[in-house]
XYZ file of C-alpha atoms in Angstrom:
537
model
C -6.776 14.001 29.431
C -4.154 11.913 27.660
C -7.068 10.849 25.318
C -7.321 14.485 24.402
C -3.489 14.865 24.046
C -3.164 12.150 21.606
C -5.859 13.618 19.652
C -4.395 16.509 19.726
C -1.047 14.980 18.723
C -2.881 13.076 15.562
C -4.457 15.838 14.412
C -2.472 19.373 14.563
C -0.779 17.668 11.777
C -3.888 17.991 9.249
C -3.869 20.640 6.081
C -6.593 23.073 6.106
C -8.218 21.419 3.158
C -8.867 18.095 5.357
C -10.463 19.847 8.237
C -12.950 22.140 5.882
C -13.289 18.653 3.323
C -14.755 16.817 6.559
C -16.997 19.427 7.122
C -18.450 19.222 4.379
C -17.983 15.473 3.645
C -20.127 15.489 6.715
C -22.789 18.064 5.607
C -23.117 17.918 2.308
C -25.971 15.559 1.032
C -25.898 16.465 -3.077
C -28.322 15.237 -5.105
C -28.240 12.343 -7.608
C -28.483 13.047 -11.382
C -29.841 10.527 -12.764
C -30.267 13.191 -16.478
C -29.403 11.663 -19.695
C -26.025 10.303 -20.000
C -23.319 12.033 -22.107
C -22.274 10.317 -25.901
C -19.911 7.608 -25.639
C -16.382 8.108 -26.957
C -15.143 5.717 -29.827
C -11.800 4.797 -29.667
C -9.153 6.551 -31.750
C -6.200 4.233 -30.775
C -5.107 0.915 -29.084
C -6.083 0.201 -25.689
C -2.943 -2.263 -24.612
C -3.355 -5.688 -21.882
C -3.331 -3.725 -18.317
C -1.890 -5.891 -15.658
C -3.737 -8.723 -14.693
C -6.300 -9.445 -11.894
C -6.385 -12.882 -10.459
C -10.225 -14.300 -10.515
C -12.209 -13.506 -6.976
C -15.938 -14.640 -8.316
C -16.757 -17.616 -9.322
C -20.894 -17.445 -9.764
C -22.558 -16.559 -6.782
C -19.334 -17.045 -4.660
C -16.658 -14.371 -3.750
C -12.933 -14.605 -2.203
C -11.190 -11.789 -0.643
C -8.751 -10.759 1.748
C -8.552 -14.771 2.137
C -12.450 -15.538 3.093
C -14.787 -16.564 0.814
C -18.680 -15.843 1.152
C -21.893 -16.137 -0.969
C -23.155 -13.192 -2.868
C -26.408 -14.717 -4.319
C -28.627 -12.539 -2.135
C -28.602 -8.456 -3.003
C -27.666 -7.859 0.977
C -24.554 -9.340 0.218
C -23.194 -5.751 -1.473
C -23.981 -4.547 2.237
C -23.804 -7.256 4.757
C -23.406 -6.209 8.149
C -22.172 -9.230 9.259
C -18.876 -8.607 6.430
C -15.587 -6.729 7.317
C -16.176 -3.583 5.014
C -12.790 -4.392 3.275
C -14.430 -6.883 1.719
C -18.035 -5.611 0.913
C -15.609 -2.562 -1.393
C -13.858 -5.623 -2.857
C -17.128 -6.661 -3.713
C -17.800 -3.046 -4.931
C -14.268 -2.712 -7.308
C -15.263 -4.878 -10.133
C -11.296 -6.000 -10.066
C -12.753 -9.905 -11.394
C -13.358 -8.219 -14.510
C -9.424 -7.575 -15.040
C -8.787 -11.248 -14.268
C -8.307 -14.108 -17.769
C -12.137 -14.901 -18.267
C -13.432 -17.052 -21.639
C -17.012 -16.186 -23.129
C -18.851 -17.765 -20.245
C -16.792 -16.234 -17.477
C -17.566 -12.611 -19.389
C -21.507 -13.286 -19.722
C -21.521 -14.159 -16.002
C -19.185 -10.886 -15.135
C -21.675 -8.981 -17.354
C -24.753 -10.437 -15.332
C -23.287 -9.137 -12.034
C -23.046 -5.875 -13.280
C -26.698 -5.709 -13.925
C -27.542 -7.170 -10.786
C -24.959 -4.086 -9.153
C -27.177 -1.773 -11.131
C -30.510 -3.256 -9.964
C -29.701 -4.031 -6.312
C -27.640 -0.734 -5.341
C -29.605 2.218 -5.889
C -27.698 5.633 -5.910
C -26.195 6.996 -3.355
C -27.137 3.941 -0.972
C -25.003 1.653 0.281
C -20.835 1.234 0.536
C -20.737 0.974 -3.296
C -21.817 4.369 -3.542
C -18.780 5.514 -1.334
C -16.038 7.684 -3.234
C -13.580 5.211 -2.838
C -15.063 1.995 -4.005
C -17.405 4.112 -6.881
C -13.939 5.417 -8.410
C -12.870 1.820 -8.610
C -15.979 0.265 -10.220
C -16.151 3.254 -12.812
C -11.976 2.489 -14.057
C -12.599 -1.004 -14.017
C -16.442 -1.039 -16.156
C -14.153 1.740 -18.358
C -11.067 -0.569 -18.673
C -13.165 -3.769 -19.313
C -15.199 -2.175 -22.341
C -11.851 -0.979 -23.894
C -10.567 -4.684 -23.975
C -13.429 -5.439 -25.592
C -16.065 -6.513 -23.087
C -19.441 -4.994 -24.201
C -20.762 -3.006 -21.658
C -24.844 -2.797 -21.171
C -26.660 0.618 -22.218
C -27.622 0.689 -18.483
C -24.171 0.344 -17.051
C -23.233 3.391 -19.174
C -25.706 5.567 -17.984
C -24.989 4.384 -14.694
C -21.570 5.213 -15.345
C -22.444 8.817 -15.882
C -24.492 8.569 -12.939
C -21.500 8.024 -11.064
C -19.317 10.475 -12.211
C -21.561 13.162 -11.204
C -21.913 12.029 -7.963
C -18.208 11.529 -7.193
C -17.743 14.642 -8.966
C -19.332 16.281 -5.706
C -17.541 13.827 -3.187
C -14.140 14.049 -3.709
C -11.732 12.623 -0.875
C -10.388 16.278 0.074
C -10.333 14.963 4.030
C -8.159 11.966 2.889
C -5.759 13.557 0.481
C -3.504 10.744 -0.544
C -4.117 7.760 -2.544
C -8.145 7.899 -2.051
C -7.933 11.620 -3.618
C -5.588 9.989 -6.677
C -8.049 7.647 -7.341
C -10.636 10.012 -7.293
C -8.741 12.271 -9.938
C -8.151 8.846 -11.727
C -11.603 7.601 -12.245
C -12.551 11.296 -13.284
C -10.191 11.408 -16.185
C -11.772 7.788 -16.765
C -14.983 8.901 -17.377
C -14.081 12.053 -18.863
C -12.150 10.103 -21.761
C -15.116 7.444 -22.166
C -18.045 10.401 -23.072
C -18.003 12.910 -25.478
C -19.568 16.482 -24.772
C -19.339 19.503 -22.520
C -20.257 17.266 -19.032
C -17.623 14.674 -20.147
C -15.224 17.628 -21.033
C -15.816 18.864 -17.128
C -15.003 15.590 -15.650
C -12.134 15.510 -17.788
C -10.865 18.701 -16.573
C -11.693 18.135 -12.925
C -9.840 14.942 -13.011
C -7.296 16.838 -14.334
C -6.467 18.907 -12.096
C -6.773 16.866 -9.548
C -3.390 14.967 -10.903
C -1.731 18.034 -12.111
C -1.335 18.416 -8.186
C -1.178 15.102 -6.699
C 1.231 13.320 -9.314
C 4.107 16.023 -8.042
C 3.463 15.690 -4.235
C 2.500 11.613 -4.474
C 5.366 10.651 -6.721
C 8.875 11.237 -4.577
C 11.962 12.335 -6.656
C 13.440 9.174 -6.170
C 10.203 7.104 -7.668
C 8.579 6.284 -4.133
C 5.269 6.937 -3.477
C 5.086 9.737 -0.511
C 2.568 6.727 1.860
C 5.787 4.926 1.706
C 3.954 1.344 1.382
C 5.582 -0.997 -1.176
C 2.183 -2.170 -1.753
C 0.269 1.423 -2.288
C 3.321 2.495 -4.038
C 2.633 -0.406 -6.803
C -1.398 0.246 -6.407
C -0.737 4.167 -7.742
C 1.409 3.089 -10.158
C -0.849 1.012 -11.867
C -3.047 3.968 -11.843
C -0.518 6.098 -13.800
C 0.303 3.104 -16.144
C -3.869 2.655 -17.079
C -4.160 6.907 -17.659
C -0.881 6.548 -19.950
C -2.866 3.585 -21.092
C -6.021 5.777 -21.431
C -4.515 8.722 -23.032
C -3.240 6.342 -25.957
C -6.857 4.701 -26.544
C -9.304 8.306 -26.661
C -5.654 9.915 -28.357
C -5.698 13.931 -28.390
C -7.861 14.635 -25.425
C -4.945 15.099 -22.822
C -2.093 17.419 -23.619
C 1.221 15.688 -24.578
C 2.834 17.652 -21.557
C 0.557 15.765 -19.123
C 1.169 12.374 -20.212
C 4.926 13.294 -20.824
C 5.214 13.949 -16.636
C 3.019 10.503 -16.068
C 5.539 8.824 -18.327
C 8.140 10.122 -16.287
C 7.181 9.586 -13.136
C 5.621 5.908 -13.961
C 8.885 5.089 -15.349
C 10.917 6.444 -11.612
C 7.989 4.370 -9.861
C 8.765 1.427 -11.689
C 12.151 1.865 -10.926
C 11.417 2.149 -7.339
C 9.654 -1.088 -7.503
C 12.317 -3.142 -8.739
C 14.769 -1.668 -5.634
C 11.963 -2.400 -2.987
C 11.358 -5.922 -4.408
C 12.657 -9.105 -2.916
C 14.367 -11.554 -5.613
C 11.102 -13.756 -4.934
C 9.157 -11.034 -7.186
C 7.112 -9.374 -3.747
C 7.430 -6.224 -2.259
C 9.460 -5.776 0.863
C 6.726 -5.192 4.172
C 7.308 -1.670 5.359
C 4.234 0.107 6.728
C 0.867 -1.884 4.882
C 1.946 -3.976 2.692
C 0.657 -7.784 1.895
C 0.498 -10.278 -0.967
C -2.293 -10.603 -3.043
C -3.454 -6.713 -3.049
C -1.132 -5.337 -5.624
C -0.059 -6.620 -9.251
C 3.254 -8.224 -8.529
C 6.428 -6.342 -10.419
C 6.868 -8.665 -13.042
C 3.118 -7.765 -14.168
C 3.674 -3.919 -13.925
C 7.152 -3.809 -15.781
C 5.270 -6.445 -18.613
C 2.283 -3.433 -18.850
C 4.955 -0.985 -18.541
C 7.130 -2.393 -21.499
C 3.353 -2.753 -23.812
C 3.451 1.218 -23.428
C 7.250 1.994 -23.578
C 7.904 2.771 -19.669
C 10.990 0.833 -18.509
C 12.701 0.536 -15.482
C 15.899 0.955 -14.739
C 18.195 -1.699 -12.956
C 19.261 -0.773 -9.481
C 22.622 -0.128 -8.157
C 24.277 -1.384 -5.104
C 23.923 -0.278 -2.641
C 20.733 1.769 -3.713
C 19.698 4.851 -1.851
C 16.393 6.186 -2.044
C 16.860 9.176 -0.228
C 13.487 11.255 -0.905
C 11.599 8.061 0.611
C 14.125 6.595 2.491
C 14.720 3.507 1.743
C 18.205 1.600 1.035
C 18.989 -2.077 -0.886
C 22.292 -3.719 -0.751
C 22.810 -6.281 -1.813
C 25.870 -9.270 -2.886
C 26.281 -11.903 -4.664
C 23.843 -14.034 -2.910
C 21.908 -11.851 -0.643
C 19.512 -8.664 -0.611
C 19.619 -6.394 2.413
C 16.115 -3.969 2.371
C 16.597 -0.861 5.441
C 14.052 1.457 6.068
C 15.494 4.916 7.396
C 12.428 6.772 6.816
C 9.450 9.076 7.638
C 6.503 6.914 8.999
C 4.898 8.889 5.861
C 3.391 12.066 4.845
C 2.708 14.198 8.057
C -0.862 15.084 6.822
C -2.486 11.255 6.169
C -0.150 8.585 7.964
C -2.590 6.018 8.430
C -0.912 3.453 6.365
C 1.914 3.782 8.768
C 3.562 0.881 10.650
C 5.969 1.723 14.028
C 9.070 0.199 11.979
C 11.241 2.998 11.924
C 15.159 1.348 11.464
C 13.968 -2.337 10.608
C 15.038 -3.894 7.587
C 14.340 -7.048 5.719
C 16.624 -9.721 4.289
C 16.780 -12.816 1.542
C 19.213 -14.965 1.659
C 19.969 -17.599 -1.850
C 17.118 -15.816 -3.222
C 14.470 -17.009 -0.387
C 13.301 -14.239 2.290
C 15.024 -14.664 5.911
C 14.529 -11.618 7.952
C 10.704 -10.187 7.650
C 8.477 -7.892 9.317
C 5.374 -9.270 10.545
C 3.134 -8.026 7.674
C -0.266 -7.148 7.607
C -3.185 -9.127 7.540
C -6.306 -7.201 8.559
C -7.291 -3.553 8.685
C -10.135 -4.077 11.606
C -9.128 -2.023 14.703
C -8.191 -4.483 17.333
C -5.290 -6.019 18.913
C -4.052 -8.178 15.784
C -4.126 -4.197 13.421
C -2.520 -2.964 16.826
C 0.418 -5.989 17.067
C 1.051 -5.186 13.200
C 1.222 -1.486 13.273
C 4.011 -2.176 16.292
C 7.101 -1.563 16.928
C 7.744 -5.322 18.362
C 6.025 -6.692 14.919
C 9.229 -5.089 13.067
C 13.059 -6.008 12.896
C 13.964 -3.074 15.365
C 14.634 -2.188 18.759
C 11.414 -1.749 21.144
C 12.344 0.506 24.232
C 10.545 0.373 27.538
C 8.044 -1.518 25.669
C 6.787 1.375 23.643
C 6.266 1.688 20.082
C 8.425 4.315 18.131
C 5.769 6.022 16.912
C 2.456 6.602 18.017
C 0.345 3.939 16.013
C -3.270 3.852 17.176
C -6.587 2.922 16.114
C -6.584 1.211 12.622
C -4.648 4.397 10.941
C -3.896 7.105 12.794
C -0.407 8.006 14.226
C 0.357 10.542 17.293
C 4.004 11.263 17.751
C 6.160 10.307 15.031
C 9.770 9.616 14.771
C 12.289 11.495 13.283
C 15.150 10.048 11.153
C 18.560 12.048 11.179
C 21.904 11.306 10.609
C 21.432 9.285 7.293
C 24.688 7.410 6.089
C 25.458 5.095 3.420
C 28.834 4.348 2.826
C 30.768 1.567 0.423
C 33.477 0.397 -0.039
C 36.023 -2.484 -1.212
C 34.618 -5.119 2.129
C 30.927 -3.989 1.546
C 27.923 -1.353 2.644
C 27.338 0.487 5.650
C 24.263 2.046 6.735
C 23.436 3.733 9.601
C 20.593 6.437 11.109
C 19.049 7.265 14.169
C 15.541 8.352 15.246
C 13.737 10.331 18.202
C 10.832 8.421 18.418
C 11.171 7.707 21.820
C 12.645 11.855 23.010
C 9.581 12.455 24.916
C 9.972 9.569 27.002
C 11.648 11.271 30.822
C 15.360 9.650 29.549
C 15.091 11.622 25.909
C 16.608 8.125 24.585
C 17.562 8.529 20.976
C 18.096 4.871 18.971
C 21.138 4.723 16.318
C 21.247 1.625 14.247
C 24.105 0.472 11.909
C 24.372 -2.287 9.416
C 27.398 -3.283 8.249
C 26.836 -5.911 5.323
C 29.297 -7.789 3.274
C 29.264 -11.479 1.322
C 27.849 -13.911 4.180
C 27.653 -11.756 6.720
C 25.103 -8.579 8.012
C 26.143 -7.353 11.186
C 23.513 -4.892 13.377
C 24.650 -2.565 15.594
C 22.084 -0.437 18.213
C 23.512 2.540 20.764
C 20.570 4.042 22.808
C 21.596 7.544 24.401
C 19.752 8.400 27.266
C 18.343 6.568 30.152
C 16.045 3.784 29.322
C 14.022 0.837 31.476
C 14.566 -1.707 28.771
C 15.631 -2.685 25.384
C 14.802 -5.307 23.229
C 15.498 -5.968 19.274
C 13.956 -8.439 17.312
C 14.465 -9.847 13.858
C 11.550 -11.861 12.662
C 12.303 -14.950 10.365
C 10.753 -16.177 7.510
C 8.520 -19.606 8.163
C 10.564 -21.397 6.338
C 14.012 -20.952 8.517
C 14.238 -23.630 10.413
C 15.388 -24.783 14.194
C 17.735 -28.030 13.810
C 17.168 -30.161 17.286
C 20.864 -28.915 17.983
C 19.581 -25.786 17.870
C 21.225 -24.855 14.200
C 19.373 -22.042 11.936
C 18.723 -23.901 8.305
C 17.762 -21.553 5.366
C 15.224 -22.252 3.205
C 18.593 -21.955 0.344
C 20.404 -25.103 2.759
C 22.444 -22.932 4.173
C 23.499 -22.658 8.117
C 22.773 -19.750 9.724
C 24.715 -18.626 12.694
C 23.671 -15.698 15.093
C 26.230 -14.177 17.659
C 25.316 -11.488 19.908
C 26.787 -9.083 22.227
C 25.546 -6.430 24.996
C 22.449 -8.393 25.777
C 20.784 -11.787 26.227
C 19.525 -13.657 23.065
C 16.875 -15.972 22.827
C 14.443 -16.995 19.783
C 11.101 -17.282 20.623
C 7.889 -17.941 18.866
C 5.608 -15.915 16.664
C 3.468 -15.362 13.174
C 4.175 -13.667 10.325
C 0.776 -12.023 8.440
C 1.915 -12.040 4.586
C -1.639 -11.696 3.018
C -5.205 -10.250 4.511
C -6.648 -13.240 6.442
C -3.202 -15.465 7.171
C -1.279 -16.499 9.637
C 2.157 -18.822 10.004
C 4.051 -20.093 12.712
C 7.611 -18.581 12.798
C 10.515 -18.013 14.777
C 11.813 -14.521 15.907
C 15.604 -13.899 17.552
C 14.734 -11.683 20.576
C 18.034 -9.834 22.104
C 17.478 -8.144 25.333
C 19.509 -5.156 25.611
C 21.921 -4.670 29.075
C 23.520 -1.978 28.025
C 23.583 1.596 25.615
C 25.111 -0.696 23.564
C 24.397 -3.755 21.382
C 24.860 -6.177 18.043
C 23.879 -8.789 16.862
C 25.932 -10.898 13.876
C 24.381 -12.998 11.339
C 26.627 -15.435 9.145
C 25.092 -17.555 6.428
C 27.931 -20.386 5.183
């Protein structure tokens, strides 16, 4: 019965347009059209350097999500024996973004003829919406930097369209549908003719929607995933980049609103970046997926979309996100919705947790994530004990389960960020655990000033047990006196009150396929009331 419940729970939250797009996900079974492909487009104006992919094939070996495997044999595109993460790596085509000389382009150039003779359509994960709207931006984007593409990759280009044109992501709705719109537009822009014109136009429309309700007012992207939110913004940057190269086919009012809204995402960016250059990890978010910010405000700048610098303390109140930050540190606090209530399943149980650098190196961290495989390592990342928040009666906040679904959610109220002339303070609360028979309710406070970030938890409403974590970066150190050493040199001293503090050992997950060795302060709660002080000299 509880089964049922928590389907129940997961799914009442659905549109109508992802139960009836399942349906006929499910039923449909359109035919390929393998007709003559459309003219190719010449053209008209400058395609500018998109941001750069690092190189993940080398010959007849691959490397992603940190393992590395032979693809000389055409079963490697569908290996059973592969994670399927990394058969639509395989799939994207992203090595043909990465710095390549002439031999490196020949060989990329082979492997798309070998895609074309060793995938037939509609077989296979290639031919899956997601991973075909990939391949056809990238094959696009690699012939407008110059790369010449073979006559049988374009018709198989066209090929593709068509069929994606009929399997559109309507159950997913998020970023799968985006890219879906995105790779339309694509292909729409790199033919000529009345077929082209209808991709065009369907790809259109799909964005005309989606930019609006993806793109929060404050620049955040609505999955509220640092690395997703950099992953669509790419996507807006290469259609602004698009819409320059084949000029005149998209309305100057279109591109005006991406050029808007890439410009508020890049702002976004640069709040929810650590001073290292990553992204902060709230909900999925991991190194090595995502161009790094330094890449998308350099391919920003080639097409005149700037960010703008953040203030202190920053609120991003349509996401819900917050930086502070002093002279010498950067304080990161999520206050927000696990994500949109229709497709959560990038959503981690990490409501109230918040990240910290210290002398420009990272200090306080959330676990990360380093696989998307259901199991118990997706189910200890999704968790409220992987995060740099309270855990109560050993329960996660919200309902992660599975690899991306979410049952109950929490709810953030009582938002507050305050300054003034001694520093920032932020505080919330959430009802993630309400249904529990106590109704506890968790408010968290930070109070941050130079060399010091002081927590403060109240729980209201009767509770088992209590326990907040903060997770530290590998490289913070235990002294044998037992002294905290930053990775900057400086001391860091932890005082705590209300409960009983211990650090304990744990891994962080900052990339698909890693794991290191770390050390996590663990405060066990006595009472409705708790803190814990952190002083860096």
């Amino acid at each position: 019965m509880e089964g049922l419940l928590r389907y129940w729970r997961t799914l009442r939250h659905l549109k109508w347009i992802q139960i009836v797009g399942r349906v006929r996900f499910r039923l449909s079974r359109p035919r390929v059209n393998l007709a003559l492909a459309p003219p190719i487009s010449q053209p008209t104006g400058r395609w500018v350097q998109p941001a750069p992919r690092v190189r993940s094939i080398d010959g007849t070996r691959a490397r992603f999500l940190g393992v590395e495997g032979d693809i000389a044999s055409p079963r490697a595109w569908n290996d059973p024996a592969r994670e399927k993460l990394w058969l639509y790596n395989l799939h994207y085509f992203e090595d043909l973004l990465a710095p390549s000389d002439e031999t490196q382009r020949r060989a990329q150039g082979a492997l798309v003829l070998r895609w074309l003779r060793e995938n037939p359509a509609r077989l296979g994960h290639g031919w899956e919406p997601y991973p075909t709207s990939l391949r056809i931006v990238n094959w696009i984007k690699w012939s407008c930097a110059g790369a010449t593409l073979d006559p049988d990759a374009w018709q198989s280009l066209a090929v593709q369209a068509r069929w994606l044109g009929r399997r559109i992501e309507w159950h997913l709705l998020a970023n799968h549908l985006f890219v879906n719109g995105k790779a339309l537009v694509f292909a729409g822009l790199a033919f000529n003719g009345p077929e082209a014109h209808r991709w065009l136009e369907q790809g259109l429309a799909i964005l005309r929607e989606q930019v609006p309700e993806q793109v929060l007012g404050d620049g955040g992207h609505f999955e509220r995933s640092p690395m997703y939110h950099a992953l669509i913004l790419e996507d807006l940057l290469d259609l602004i980049n698009a819409s320059r190269t084949f000029t005149g086919r998209i309305d100057t009012a279109t591109v005006a609103r991406w050029r808007t809204a890439a410009a508020a995402m890049l702002s976004w960016q640069r709040a929810m970046t650590h001073p290292d250059g990553d992204p902060a990890f709230f909900n999925d978010a991991a190194f090595g997926i995502a161009p790094k910010r330094d890449e998308l405000e350099a391919y920003g700048a080639r097409l005149g979309v700037e960010a703008r610098a953040a203030p202190s303390p920053c609120w991003l109140r349509e996401s819900g996100y917050v930086r502070a930050s002093t002279e010498t540190a950067v304080l990161l606090c999520d206050i927000a919705p696990v994500g949109p209530d229709e497709q959560p399943g990038h959503a981690h149980a990490d409501t109230l947790s918040f990240e910290l650098s210290i002398g420009g190196h990272r200090v306080a961290v959330n676990t990360g994530t380093s696989t998307y495989l259901p199991g118990a390592l997706r189910k200890f990342e999704r968790s409220t004990r992987a995060h740099n928040t309270v855990e109560i009666d050993g329960l996660d906040s919200s309902e992660v389960w599975g690899a991306f679904r979410v049952g109950r959610r929490a709810r953030v109220s009582q938002e507050s960020v305050q300054s003034d002339g001694t520093g920032t303070l932020i505080s919330a609360t959430h009802d993630g655990y309400g249904w529990l028979p106590g109704a506890p309710t968790h408010t968290r406070s930070w109070h941050f000033r130079p060399g010091e970030l002081t927590i403060s938890d109240e729980i209201q409403g009767a509770f088992r047990s209590a326990v907040a974590r903060v997770h530290l970066h590998p490289m913070v150190m235990r002294d044998e006196d037992g002294t905290l050493r930053l990775p900057c040199g400086r001391r860091l001293c932890v005082e705590a009150h209300g409960g009983a503090l211990n650090i304990e050992r744990t891994a962080w997950h900052p990339s698909f396929g890693t794991s290191r060795d770390n050390l996590c302060l663990v405060l066990r709660i006595e009472g409705p009331k708790a803190s814990l002080a952190l002083r860096w000299s």
